[in-house]
PDB file of C-alpha atoms in Angstrom:
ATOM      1  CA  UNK A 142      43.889  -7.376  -3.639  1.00 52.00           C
ATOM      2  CA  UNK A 143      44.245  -4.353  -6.157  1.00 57.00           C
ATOM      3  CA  UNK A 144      43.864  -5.516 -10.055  1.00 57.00           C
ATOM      4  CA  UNK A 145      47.358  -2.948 -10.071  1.00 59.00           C
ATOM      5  CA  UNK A 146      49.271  -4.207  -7.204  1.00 59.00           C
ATOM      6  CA  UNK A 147      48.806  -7.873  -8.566  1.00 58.00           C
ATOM      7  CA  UNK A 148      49.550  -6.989 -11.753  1.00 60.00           C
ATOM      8  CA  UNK A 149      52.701  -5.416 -10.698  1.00 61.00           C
ATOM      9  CA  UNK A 150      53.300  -8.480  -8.481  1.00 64.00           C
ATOM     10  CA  UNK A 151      52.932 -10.431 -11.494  1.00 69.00           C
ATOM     11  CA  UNK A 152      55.557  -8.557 -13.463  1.00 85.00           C
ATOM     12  CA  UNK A 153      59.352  -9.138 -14.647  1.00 92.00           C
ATOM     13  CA  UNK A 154      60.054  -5.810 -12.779  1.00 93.00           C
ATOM     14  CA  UNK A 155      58.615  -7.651  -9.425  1.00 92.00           C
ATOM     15  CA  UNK A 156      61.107 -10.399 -10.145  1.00 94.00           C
ATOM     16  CA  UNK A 157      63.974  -8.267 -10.514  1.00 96.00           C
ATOM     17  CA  UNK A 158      63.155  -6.343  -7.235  1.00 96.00           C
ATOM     18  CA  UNK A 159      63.035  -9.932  -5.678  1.00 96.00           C
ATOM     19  CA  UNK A 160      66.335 -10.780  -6.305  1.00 96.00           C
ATOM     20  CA  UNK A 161      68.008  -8.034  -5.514  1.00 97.00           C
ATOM     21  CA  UNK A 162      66.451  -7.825  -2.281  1.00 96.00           C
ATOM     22  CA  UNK A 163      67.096 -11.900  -1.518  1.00 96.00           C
ATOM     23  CA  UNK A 164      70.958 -10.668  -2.787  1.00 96.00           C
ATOM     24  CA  UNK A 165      71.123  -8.102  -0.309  1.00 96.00           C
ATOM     25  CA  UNK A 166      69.769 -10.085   2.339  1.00 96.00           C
ATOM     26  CA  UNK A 167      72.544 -12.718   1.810  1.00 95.00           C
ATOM     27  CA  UNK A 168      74.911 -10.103   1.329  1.00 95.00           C
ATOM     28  CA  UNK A 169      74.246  -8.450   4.709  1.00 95.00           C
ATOM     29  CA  UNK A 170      73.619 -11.322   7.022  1.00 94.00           C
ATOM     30  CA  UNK A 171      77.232 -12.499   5.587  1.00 93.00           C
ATOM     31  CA  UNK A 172      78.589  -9.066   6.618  1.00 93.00           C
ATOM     32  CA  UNK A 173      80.067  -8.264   2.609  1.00 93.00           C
ATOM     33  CA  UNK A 174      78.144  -4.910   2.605  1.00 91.00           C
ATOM     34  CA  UNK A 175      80.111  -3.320   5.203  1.00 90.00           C
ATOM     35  CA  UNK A 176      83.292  -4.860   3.809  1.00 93.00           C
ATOM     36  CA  UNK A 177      84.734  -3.900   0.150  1.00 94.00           C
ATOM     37  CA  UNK A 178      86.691  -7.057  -0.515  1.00 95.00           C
ATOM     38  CA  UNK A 179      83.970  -9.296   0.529  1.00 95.00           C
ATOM     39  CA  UNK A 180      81.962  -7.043  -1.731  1.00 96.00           C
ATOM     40  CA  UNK A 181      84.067  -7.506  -4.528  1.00 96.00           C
ATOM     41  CA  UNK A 182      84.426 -11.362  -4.094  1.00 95.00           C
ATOM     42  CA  UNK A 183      80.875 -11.665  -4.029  1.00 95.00           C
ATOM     43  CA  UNK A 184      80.693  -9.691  -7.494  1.00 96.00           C
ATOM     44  CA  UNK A 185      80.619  -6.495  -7.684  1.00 96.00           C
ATOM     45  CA  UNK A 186      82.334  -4.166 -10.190  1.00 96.00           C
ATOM     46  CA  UNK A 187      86.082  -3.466 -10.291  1.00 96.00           C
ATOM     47  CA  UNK A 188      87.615  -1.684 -13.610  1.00 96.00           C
ATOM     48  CA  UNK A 189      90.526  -3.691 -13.428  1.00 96.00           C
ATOM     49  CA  UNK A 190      89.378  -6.800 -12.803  1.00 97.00           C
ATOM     50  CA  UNK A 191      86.597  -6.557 -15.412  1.00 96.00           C
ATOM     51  CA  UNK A 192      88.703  -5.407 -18.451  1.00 96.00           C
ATOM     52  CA  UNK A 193      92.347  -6.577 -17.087  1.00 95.00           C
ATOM     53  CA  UNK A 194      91.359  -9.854 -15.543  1.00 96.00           C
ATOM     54  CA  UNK A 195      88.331 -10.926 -18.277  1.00 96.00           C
ATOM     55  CA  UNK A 196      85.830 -11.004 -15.102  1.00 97.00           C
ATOM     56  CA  UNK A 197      82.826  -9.631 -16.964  1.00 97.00           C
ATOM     57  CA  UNK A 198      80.437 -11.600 -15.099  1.00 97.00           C
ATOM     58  CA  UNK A 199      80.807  -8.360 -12.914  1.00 97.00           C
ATOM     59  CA  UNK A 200      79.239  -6.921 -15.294  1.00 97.00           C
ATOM     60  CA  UNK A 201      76.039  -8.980 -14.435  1.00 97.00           C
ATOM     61  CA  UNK A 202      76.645  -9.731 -10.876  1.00 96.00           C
ATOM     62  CA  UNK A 203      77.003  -5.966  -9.650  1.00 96.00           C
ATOM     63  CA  UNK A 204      73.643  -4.941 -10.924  1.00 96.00           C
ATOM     64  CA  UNK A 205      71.784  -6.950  -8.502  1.00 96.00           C
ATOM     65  CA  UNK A 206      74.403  -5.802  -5.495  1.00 96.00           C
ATOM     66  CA  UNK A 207      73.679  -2.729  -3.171  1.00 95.00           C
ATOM     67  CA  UNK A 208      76.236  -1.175  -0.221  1.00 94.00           C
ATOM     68  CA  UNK A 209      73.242  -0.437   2.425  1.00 91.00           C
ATOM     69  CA  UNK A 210      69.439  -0.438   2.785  1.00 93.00           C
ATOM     70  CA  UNK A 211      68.971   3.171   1.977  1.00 91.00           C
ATOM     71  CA  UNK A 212      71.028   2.364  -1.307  1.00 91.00           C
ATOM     72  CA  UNK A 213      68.889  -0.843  -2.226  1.00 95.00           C
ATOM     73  CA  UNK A 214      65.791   0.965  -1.413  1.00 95.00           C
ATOM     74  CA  UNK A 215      65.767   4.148  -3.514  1.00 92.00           C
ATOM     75  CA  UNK A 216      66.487   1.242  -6.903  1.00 95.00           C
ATOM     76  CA  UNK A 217      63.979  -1.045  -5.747  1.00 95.00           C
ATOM     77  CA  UNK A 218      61.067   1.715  -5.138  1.00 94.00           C
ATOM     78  CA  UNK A 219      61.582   3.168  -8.595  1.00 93.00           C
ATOM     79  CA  UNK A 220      62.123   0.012 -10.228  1.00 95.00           C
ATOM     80  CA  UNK A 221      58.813  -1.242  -8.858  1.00 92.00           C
ATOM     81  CA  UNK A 222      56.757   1.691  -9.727  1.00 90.00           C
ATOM     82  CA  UNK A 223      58.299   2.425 -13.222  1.00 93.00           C
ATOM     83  CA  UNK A 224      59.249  -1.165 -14.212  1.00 93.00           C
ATOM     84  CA  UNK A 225      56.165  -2.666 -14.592  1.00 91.00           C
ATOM     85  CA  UNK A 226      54.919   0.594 -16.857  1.00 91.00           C
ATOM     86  CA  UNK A 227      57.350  -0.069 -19.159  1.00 93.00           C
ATOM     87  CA  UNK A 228      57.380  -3.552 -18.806  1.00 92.00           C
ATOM     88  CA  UNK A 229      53.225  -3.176 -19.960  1.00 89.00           C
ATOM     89  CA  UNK A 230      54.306  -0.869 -22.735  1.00 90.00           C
ATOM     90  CA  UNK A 231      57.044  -2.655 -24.472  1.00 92.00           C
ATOM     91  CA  UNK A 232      55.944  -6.529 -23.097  1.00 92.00           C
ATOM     92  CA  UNK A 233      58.130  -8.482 -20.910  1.00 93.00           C
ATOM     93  CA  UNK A 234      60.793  -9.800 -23.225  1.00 94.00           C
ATOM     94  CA  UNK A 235      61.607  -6.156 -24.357  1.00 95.00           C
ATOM     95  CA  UNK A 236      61.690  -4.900 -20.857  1.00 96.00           C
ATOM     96  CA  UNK A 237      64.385  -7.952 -19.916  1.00 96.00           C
ATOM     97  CA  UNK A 238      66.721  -6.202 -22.534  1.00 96.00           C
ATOM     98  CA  UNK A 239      66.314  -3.087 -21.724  1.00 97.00           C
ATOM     99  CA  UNK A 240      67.230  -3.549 -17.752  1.00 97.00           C
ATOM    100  CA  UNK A 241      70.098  -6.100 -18.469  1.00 97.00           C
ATOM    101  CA  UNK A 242      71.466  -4.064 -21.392  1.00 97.00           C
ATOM    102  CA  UNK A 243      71.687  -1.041 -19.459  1.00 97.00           C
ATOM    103  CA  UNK A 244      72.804  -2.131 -16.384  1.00 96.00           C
ATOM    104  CA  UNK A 245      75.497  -4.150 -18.143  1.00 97.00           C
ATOM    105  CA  UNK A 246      76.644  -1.330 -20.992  1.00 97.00           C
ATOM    106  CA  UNK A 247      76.087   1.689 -18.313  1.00 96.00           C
ATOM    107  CA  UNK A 248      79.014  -0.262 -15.998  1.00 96.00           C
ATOM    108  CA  UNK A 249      81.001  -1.039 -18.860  1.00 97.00           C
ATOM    109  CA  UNK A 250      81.043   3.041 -19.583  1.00 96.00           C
ATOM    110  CA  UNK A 251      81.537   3.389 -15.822  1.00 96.00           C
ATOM    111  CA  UNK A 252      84.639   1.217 -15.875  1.00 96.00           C
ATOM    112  CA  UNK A 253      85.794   2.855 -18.989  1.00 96.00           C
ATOM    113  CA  UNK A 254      85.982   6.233 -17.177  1.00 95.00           C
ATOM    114  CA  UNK A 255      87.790   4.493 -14.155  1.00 95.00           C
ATOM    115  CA  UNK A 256      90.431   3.200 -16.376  1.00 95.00           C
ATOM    116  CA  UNK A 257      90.652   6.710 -18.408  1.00 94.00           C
ATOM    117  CA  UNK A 258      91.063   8.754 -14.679  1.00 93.00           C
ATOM    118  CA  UNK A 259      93.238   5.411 -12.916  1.00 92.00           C
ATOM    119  CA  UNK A 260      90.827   5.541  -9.947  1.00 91.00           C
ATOM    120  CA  UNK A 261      89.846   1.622  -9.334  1.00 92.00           C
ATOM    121  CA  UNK A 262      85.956   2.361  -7.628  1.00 93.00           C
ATOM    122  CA  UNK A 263      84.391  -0.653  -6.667  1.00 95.00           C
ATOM    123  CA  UNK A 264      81.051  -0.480  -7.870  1.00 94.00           C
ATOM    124  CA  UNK A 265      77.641  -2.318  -7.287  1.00 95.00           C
ATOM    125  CA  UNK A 266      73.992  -1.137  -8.035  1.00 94.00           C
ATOM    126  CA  UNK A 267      70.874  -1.348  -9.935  1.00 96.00           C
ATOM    127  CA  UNK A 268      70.656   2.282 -11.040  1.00 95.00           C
ATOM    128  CA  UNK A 269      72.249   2.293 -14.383  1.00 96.00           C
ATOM    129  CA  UNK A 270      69.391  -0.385 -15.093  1.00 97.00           C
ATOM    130  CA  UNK A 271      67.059   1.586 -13.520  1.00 96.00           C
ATOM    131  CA  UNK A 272      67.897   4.977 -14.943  1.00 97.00           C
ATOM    132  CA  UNK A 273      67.454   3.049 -18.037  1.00 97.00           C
ATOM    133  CA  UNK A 274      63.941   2.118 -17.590  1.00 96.00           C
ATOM    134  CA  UNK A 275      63.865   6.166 -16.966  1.00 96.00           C
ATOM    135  CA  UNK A 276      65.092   6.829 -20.517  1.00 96.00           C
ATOM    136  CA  UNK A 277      63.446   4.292 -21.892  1.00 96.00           C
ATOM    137  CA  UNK A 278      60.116   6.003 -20.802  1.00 95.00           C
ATOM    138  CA  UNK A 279      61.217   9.483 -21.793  1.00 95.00           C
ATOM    139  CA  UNK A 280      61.625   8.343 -25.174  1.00 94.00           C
ATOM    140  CA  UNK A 281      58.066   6.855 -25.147  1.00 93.00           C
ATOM    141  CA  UNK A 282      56.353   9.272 -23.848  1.00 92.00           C
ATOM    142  CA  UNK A 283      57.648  11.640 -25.852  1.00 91.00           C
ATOM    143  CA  UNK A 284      57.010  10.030 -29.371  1.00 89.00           C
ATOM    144  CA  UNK A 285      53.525   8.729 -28.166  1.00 82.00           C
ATOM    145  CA  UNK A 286      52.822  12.614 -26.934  1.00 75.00           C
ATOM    146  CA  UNK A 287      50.575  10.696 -24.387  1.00 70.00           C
ATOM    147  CA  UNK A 288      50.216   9.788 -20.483  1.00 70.00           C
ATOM    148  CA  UNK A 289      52.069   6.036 -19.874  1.00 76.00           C
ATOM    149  CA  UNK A 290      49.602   4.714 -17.052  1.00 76.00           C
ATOM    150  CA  UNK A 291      49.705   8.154 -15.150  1.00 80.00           C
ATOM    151  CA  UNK A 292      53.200   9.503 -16.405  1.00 87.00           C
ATOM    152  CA  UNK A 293      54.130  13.121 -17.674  1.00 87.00           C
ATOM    153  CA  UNK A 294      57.122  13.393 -19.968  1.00 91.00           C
ATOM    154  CA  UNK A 295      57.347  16.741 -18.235  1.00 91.00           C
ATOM    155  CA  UNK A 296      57.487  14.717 -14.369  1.00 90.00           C
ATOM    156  CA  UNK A 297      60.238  12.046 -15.762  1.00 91.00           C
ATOM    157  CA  UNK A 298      62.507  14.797 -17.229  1.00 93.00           C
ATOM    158  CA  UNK A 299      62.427  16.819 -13.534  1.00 94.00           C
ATOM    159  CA  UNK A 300      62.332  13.453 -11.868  1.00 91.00           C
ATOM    160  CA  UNK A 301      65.691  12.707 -14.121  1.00 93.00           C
ATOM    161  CA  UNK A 302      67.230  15.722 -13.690  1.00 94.00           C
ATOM    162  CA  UNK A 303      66.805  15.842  -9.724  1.00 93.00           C
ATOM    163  CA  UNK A 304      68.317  12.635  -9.453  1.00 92.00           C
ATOM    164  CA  UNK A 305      71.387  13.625 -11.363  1.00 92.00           C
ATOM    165  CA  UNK A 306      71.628  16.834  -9.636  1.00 91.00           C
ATOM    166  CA  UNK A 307      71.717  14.746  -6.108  1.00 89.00           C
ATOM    167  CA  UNK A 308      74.499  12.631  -7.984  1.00 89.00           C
ATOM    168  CA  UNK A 309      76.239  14.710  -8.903  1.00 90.00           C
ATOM    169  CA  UNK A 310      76.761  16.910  -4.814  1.00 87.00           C
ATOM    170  CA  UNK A 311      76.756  13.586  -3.098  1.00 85.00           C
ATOM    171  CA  UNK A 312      79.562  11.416  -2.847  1.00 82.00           C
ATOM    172  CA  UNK A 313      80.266   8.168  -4.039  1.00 84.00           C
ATOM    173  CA  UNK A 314      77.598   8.092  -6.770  1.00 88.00           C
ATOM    174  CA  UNK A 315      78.357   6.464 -10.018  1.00 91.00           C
ATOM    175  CA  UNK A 316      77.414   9.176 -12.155  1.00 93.00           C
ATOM    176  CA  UNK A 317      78.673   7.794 -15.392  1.00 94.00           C
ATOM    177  CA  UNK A 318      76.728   4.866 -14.905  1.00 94.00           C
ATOM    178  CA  UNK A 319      73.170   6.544 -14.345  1.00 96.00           C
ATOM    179  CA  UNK A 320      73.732   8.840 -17.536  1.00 96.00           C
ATOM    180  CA  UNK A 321      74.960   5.761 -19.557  1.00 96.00           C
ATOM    181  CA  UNK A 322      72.212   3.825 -18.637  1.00 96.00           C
ATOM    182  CA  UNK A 323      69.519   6.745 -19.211  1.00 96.00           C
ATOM    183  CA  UNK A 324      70.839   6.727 -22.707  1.00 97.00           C
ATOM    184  CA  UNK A 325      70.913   3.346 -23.293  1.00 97.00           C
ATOM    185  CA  UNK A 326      67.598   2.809 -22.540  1.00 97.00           C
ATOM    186  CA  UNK A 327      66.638   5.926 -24.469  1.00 97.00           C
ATOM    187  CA  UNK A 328      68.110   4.341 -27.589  1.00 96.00           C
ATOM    188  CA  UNK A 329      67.066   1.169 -26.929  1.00 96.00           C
ATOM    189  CA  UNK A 330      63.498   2.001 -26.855  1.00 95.00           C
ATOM    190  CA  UNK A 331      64.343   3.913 -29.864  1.00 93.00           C
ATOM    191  CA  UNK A 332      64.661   0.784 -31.600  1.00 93.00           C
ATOM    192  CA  UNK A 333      62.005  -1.788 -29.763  1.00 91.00           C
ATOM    193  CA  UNK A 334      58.912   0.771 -29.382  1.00 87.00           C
ATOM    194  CA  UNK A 335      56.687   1.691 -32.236  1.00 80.00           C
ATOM    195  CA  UNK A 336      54.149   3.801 -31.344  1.00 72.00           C
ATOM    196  CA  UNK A 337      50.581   2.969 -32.029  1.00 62.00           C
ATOM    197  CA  UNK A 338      49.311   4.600 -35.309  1.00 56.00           C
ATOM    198  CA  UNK A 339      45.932   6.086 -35.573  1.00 50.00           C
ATOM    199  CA  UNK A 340      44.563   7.134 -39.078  1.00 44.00           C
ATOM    200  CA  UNK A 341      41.890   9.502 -39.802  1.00 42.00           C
ATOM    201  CA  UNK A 342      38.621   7.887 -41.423  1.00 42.00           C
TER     202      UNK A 342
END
């Protein structure tokens, strides 16, 4: 096998993709993902519930949920090909904070904004996490001024903004949520990655 697929096999990132896909496969042989209250009784997001009701596990629980395949798989194939570059850059206990933190803080905003408009979404999704491995590159590529393992800072930011702009004329995307989580991850690695210093002799 590859020295890069098993190293990416071998990653945190890998895991995460795991259990989101073992989720969703429980999830859809039970029938929740075509139903919104089984959905939401499995854990996924609710405004309400989260801030009214003191469920914040939701917070947690809705990262690893997706509605449909075509949902789980655009969040699992990014998260596999850009985890494990971050995950490499930053090690593996960095990387854990950076997906958890914003997944969790880019809901959080995302419920905030349903509360502020009175429009009770039920959400579910890895992309706030994953849009915040996105930010979290930006910012490294851009203070390292150097290629991450085959990444542009010019790609990301097109990649970033193309996946906004389909956000934002498609229906039923968080949108909130993916810009929250780009710029939680952005600030995150602000304060975890130090670039390496090279003096002059």
């Amino acid at each position: 096998m590859d020295n890069d697929i098993k190293q990416r096999l071998n990653s945190i990132s890998a895991l995460f993709v795991l259990i989101n896909i073992v989720y969703f496969l429980i999830l859809e042989l039970s029938g929740a993902t075509s139903n919104i209250e089984e959905m939401v009784r499995f854990g996924a997001s609710r405004a309400d519930l989260v801030f009214f009701n003191y469920e914040y596990f939701r917070l947690v629980s809705s990262m690893f949920m997706h509605f449909d395949i075509m949902h789980i798989a655009g969040n699992m194939i990014i998260l596999f090909l850009l985890g494990e570059r971050l995950e490499h850059v930053i090690g593996k206990v960095n990387f854990i904070l950076i997906y958890l933190l914003s997944g969790i803080f880019s809901s959080v905003f995302s419920c905030i904004y349903d509360i502020y408009v009175n429009d009770m979404v039920v959400s579910a999704g890895a992309s706030g996490a994953v849009f915040g491995i996105i930010g979290a590159l930006i910012y490294i590529l851009a203070v390292s001024k150097r290629m991450v393992e085959g990444l542009e800072l010019r790609s990301m930011i097109l990649m970033t903004v193309l996946m906004l702009y389909y956000g934002f004329t498609s229906s039923n995307v968080d949108n909130i949520a993916h810009i929250a989580g780009g710029l939680i991850g952005f600030v995150l690695s602000m304060a975890i990655y130090r670039p390496i210093r090279r003096d002059l002799a």
